[in-house]
Short mmCIF file of N, CA, C and O in Angstrom, two decimals:
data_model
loop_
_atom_site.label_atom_id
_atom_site.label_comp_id
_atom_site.label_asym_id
_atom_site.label_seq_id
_atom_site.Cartn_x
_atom_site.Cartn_y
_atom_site.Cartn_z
N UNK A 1 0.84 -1.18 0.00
CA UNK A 1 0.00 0.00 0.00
C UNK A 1 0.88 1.23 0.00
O UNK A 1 1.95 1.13 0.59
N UNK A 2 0.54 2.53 -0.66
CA UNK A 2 1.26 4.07 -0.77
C UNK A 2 0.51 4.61 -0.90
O UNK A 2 -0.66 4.50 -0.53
N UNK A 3 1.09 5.44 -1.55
CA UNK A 3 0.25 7.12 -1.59
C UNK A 3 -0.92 6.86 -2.76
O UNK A 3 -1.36 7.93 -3.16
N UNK A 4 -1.51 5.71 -3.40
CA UNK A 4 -2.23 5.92 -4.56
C UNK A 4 -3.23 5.20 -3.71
O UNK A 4 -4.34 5.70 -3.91
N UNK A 5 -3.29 4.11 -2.73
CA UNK A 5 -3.84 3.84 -1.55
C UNK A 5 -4.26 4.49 -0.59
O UNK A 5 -5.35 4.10 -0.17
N UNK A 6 -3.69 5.62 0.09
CA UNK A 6 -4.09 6.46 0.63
C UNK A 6 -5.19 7.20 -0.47
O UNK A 6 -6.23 7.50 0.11
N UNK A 7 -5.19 7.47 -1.50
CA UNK A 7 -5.65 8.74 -2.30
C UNK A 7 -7.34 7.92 -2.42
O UNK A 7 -8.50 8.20 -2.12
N UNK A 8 -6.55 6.72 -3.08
CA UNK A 8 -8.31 6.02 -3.35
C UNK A 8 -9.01 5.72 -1.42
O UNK A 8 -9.99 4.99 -1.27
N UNK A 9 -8.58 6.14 -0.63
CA UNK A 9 -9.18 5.72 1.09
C UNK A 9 -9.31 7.19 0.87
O UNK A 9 -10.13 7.22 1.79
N UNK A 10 -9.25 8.27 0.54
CA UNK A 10 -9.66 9.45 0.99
C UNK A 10 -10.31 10.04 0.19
O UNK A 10 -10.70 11.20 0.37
N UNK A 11 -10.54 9.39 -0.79
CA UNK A 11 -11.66 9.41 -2.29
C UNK A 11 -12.80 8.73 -1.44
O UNK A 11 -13.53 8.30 -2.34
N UNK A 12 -13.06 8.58 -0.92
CA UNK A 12 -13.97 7.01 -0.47
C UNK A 12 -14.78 7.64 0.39
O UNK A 12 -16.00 7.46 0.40
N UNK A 13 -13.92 8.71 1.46
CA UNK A 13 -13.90 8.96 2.47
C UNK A 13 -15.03 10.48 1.96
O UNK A 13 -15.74 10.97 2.83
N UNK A 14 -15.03 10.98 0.74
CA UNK A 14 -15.97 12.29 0.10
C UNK A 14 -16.86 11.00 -0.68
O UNK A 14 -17.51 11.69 -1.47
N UNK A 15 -17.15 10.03 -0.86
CA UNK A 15 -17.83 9.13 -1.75
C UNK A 15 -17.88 9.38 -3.22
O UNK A 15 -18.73 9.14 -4.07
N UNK A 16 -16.55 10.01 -3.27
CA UNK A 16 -16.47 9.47 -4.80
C UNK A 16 -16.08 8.27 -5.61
O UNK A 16 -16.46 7.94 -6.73
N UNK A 17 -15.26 7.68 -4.80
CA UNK A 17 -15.69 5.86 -5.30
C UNK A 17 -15.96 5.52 -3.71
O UNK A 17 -15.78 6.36 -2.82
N UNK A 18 -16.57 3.70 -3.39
CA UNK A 18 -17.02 3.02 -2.98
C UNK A 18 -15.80 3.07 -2.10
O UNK A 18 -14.82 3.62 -2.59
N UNK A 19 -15.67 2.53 -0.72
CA UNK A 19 -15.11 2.27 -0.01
C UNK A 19 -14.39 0.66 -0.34
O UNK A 19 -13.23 0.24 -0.28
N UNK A 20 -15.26 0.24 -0.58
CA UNK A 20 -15.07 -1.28 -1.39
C UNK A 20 -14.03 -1.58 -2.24
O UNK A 20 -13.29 -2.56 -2.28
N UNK A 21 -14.11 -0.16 -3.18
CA UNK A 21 -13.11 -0.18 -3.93
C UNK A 21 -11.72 0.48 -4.17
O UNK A 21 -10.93 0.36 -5.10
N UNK A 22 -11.68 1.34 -2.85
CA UNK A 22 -10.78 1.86 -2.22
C UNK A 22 -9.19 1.20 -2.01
O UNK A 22 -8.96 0.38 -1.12
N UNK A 23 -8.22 1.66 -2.90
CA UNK A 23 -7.32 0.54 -2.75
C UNK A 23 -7.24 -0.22 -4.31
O UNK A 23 -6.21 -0.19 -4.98
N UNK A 24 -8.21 -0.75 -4.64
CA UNK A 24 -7.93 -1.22 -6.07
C UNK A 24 -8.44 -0.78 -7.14
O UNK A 24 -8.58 -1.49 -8.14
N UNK A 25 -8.81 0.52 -7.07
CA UNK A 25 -9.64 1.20 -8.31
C UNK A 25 -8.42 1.88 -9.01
O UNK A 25 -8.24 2.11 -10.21
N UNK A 26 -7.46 2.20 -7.68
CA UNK A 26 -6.47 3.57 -8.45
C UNK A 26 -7.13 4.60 -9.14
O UNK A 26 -6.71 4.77 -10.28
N UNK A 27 -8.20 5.49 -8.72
CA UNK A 27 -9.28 6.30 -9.11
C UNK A 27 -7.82 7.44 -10.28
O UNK A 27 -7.90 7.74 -11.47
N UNK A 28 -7.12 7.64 -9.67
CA UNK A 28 -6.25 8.70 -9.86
C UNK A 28 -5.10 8.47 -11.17
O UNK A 28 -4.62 9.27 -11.98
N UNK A 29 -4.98 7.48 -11.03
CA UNK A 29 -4.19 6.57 -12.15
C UNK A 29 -4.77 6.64 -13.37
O UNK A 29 -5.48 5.73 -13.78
N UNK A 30 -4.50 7.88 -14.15
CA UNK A 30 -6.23 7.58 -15.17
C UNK A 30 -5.63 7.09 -16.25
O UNK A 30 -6.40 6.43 -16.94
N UNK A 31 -4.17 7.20 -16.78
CA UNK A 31 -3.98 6.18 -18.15
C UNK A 31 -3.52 4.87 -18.04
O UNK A 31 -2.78 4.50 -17.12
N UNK A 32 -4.05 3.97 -19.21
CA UNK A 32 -4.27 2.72 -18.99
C UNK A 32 -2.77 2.21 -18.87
O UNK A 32 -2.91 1.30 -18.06
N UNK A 33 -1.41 2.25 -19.19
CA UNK A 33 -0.29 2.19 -18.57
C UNK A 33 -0.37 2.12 -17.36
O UNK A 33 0.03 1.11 -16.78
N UNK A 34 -0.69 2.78 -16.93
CA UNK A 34 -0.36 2.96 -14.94
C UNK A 34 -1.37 1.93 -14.25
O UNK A 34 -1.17 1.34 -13.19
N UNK A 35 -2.65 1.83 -15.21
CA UNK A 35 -3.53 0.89 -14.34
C UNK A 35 -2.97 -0.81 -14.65
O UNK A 35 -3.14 -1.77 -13.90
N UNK A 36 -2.37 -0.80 -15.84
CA UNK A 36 -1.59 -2.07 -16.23
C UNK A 36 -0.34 -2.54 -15.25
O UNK A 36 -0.11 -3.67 -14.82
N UNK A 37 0.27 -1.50 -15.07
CA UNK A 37 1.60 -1.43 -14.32
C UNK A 37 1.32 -1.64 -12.90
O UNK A 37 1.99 -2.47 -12.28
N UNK A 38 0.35 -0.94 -12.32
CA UNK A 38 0.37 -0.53 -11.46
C UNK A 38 1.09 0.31 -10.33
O UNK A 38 1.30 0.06 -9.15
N UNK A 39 1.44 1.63 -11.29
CA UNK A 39 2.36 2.47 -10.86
C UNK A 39 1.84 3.86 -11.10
O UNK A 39 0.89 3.82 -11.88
N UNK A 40 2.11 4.95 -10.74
CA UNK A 40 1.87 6.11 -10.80
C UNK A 40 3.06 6.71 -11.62
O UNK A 40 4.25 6.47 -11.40
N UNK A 41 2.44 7.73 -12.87
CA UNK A 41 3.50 7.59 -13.74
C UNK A 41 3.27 9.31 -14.14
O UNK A 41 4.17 10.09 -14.44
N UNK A 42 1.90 9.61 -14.06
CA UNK A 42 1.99 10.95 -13.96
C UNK A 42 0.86 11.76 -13.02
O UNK A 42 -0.32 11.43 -12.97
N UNK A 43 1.47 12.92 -12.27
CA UNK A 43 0.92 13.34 -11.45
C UNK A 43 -0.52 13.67 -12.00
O UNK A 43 -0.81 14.02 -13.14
N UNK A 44 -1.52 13.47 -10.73
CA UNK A 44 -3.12 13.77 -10.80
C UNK A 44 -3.35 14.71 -9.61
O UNK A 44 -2.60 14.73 -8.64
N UNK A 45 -4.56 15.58 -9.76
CA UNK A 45 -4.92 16.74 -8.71
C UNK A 45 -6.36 16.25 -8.70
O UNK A 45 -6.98 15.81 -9.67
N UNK A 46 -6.89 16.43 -7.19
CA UNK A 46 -8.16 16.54 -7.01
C UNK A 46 -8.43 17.39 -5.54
O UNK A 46 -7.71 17.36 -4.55
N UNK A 47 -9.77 18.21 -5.72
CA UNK A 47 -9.83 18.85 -4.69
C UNK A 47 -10.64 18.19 -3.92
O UNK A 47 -11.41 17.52 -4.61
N UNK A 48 -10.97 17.97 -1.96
CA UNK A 48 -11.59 17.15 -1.52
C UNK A 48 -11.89 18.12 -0.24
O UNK A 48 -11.08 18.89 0.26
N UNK A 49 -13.56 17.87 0.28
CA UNK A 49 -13.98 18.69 0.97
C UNK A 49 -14.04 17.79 2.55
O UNK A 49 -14.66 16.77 2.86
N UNK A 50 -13.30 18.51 3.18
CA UNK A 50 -13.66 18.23 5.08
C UNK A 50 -14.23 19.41 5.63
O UNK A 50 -14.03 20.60 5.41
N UNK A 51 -15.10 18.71 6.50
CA UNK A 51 -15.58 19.39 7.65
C UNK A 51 -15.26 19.00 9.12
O UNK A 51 -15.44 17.86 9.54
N UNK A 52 -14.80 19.95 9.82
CA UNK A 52 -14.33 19.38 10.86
C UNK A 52 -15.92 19.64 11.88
O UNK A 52 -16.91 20.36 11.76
N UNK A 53 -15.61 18.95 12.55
CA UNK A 53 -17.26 18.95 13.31
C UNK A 53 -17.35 19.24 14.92
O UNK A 53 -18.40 19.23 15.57
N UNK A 54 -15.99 19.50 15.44
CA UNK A 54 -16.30 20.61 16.52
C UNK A 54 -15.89 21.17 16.39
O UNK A 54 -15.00 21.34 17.22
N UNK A 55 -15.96 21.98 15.48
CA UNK A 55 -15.78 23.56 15.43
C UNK A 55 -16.92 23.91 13.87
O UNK A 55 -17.36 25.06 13.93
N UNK A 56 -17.25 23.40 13.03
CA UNK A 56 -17.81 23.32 12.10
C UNK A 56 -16.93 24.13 10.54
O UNK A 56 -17.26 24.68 9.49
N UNK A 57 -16.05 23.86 11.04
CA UNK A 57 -14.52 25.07 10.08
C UNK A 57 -14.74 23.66 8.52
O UNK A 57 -14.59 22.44 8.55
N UNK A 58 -14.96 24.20 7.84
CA UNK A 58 -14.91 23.36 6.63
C UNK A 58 -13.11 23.56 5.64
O UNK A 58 -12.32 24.50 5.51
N UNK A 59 -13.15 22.45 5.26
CA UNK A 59 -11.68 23.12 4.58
C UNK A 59 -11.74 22.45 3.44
O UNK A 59 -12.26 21.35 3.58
N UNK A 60 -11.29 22.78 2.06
CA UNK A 60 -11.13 22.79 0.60
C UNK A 60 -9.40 21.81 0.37
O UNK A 60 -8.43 22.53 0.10
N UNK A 61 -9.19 20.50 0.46
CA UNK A 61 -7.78 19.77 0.51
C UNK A 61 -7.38 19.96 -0.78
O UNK A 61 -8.35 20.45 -1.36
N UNK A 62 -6.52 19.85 -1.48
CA UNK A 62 -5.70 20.02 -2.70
C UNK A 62 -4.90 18.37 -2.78
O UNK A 62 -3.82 18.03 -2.29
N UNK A 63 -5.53 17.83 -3.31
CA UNK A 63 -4.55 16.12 -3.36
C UNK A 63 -3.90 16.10 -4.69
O UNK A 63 -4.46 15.99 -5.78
N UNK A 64 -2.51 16.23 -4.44
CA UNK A 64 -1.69 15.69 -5.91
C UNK A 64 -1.36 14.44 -5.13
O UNK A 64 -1.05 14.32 -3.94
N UNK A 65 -1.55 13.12 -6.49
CA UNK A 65 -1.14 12.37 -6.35
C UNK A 65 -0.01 12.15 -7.28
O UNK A 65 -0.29 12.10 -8.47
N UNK A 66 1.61 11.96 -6.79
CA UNK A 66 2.91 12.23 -7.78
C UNK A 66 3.31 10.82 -8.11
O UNK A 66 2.54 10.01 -7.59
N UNK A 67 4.11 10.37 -8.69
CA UNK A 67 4.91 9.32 -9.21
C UNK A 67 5.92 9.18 -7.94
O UNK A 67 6.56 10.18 -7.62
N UNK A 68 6.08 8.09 -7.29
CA UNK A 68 7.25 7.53 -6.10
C UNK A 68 8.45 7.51 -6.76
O UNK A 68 9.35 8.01 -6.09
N UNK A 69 8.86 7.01 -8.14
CA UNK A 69 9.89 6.42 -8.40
C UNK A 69 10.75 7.59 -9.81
O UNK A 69 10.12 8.05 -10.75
N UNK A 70 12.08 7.79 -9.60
CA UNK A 70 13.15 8.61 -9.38
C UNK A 70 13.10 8.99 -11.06
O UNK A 70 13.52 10.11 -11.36
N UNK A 71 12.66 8.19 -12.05
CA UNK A 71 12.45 8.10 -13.40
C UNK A 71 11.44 9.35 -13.71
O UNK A 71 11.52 9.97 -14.77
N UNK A 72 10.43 9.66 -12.61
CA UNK A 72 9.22 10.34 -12.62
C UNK A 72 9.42 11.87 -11.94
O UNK A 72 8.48 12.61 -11.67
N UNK A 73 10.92 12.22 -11.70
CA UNK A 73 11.13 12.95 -10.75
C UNK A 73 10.43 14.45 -11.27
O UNK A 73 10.25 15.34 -10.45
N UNK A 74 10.13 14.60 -12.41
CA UNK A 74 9.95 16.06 -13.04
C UNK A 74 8.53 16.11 -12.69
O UNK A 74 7.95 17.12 -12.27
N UNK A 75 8.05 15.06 -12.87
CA UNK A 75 6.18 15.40 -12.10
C UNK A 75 6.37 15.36 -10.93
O UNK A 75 5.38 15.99 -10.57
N UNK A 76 7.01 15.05 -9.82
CA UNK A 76 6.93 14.78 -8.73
C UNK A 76 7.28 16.63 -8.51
O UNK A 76 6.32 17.27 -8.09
N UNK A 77 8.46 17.36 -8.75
CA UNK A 77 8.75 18.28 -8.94
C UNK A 77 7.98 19.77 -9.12
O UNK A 77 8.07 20.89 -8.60
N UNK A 78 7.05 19.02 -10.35
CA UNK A 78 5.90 19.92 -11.21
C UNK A 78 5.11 19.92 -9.64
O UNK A 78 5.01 21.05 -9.17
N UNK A 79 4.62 18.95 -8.91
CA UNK A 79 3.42 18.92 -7.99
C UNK A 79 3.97 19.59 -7.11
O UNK A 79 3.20 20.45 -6.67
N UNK A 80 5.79 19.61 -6.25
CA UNK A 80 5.72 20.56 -5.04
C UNK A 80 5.42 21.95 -5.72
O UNK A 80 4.76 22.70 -4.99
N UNK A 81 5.74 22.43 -6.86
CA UNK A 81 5.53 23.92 -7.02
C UNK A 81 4.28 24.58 -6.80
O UNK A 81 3.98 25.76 -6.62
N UNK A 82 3.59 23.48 -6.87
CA UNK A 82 2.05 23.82 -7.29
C UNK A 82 1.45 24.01 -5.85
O UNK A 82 0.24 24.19 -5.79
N UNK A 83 2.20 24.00 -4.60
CA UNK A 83 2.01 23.47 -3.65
C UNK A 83 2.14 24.58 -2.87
O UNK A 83 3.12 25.25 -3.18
N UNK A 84 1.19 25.23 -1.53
CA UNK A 84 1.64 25.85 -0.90
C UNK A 84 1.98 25.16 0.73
O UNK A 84 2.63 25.77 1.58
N UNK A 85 1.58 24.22 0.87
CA UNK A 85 1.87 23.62 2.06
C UNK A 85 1.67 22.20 1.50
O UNK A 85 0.97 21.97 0.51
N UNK A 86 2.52 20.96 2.41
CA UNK A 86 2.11 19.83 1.92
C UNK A 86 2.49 18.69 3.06
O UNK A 86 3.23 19.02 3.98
N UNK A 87 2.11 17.69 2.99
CA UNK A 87 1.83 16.68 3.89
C UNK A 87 2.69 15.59 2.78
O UNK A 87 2.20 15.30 1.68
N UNK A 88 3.98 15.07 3.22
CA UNK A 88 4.58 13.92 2.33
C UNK A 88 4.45 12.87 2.73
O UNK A 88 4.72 12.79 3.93
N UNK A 89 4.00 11.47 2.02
CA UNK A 89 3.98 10.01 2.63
C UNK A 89 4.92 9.81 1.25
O UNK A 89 4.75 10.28 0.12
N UNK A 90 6.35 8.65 1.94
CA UNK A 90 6.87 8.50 1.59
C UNK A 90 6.76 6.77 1.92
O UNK A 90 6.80 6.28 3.05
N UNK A 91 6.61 6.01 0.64
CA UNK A 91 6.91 4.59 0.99
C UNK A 91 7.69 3.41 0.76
O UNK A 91 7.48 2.40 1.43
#
């Protein structure tokens, strides 16, 4: 499991895919290379809505999902710029 695992559990988590399928859809992975491979090959963006619920503060998330591996480094690159704060899982 990585960061394309995390992405489809927090896709799941706004119900844009199934919880079910969370993990093996690779929602984010959208060309058929990457879903063959099973690798992340070029970076994807999606925006995802929380509400926090004691305090009722809603917040707007920014998810790039980047390529892990060192071949991919220029998208990985392209996504910190784009970035004003960021949360890294590294696996």
């Amino acid at each position: 499991h990585g960061k394309t695992t995390l992405s489809d559990a927090l896709l799941a988590t706004n119900g844009i895919i199934s919880s079910k399928l969370a993990g093996k859809i690779r929602y984010l992975d959208s060309r058929e290379d990457e879903q063959q491979r099973g690798i992340t090959m070029e970076s994807s963006g999606i925006s995802l809505y929380h509400k926090q619920t004691e305090n009722d503060t809603e917040y707007l998330i920014n998810l790039i999902d980047s390529p892990g591996h060192v071949d991919f480094s220029s998208e990985v690159a392209s996504a910190a710029r784009l970035s004003d704060g960021a949360l890294v899982l590294v696996d």
